[in-house]
Amino acid sequence: RAYDFDGDLPKFLDRLGGDVQKVVSGGIAGQNSAPRSAKVLVPEAVATIESIYQGNSTSYGLPTGLIDFDKMTRGLHPGEMTIIAARPSTGKSSLAMNIAEHVTVELKQSVVVFSLEMTAESLMLRMICSRARVNIRNVTDGFLKDTDFPKITAAASKLVTAPLYIDDSRGLSVLQLKAKARQLRQQHGIKLIIVDYLQLLHSTSHRAKNREQEIADISSGLHDLAGELEIPAVVLC
């Protein structure tokens, strides 16, 4: 491939990295792209329907802990990208971290959060206060009650053993994020990726001549990553 290469180098390295990851994981590059026949797909679909009908599965995706959301969506699905979009300062990060908390603490599944705006320390402070049901403003202003400390300690003891990883690197490109996610998937078996937020990533594609094309390239890259790693991706926007 290197001898025949002619084009966008970052894109080439990204594709190569994905194929190497498949080999390392015990697969063969390209095998997941092979078409599957109805003879294979129909029994799988029927088995899913029977499982739901018998009450064995309330969600065939990854539950978020938000009951109404899970009923509407059947959870977060492997290989799919879910976008949480809203105006600034409306609680997107809090919602995403609530999902991360449920998956990593209650379900004990590994989660990585790419926080391009807030520091890892700030996010962890929010998570501890959220789980302890303590107003974070009281913490930052120094107005904690004596009764708050046991709750904070209990919340911290739950989170300290959780398989949660936070990357607060600034100025990441979508290709750098994908490389980090592949490594975490291999090392820690990551089951959910959260990106906060889409517009703070940047593209390395030479074809992205304006911001609209750049965002489209970033979005496509994150969607491809979810499919490649076969895990859900939650992206704030």
PDB file of N, CA and C in Angstrom, residues 86 92 115 128 210 222 227 231-232:
ATOM      1  N   ALA A  86     -27.648  20.842  21.186  1.00  0.00           N
ATOM      2  CA  ALA A  86     -28.422  21.863  21.892  1.00  0.00           C
ATOM      3  C   ALA A  86     -27.623  23.149  21.929  1.00  0.00           C
ATOM      4  N   LYS A  92     -25.674  19.845  28.014  1.00  0.00           N
ATOM      5  CA  LYS A  92     -25.236  18.722  27.181  1.00  0.00           C
ATOM      6  C   LYS A  92     -24.168  17.888  27.887  1.00  0.00           C
ATOM      7  N   SER A 115     -12.759  15.112  26.222  1.00  0.00           N
ATOM      8  CA  SER A 115     -13.256  16.426  26.629  1.00  0.00           C
ATOM      9  C   SER A 115     -12.340  17.498  26.068  1.00  0.00           C
ATOM     10  N   ILE A 128     -18.648  13.600  40.670  1.00  0.00           N
ATOM     11  CA  ILE A 128     -18.735  13.296  42.100  1.00  0.00           C
ATOM     12  C   ILE A 128     -19.908  14.033  42.733  1.00  0.00           C
ATOM     13  N   ASN A 210     -14.023  24.561   3.417  1.00  0.00           N
ATOM     14  CA  ASN A 210     -14.741  25.494   4.281  1.00  0.00           C
ATOM     15  C   ASN A 210     -15.173  24.766   5.552  1.00  0.00           C
ATOM     16  N   LEU A 222     -16.014  10.223  12.854  1.00  0.00           N
ATOM     17  CA  LEU A 222     -16.502   9.672  14.123  1.00  0.00           C
ATOM     18  C   LEU A 222     -17.486   8.530  13.884  1.00  0.00           C
ATOM     19  N   GLY A 227     -18.327   2.448  13.830  1.00  0.00           N
ATOM     20  CA  GLY A 227     -18.510   1.219  13.065  1.00  0.00           C
ATOM     21  C   GLY A 227     -17.305   0.306  13.109  1.00  0.00           C
ATOM     22  N   ILE A 231     -18.765  -0.151  18.622  1.00  0.00           N
ATOM     23  CA  ILE A 231     -19.266   0.361  19.896  1.00  0.00           C
ATOM     24  C   ILE A 231     -20.018   1.655  19.632  1.00  0.00           C
ATOM     25  N   PRO A 232     -20.886   2.080  20.550  1.00  0.00           N
ATOM     26  CA  PRO A 232     -21.608   3.342  20.353  1.00  0.00           C
ATOM     27  C   PRO A 232     -20.675   4.541  20.575  1.00  0.00           C
TER      28      PRO A 232
END
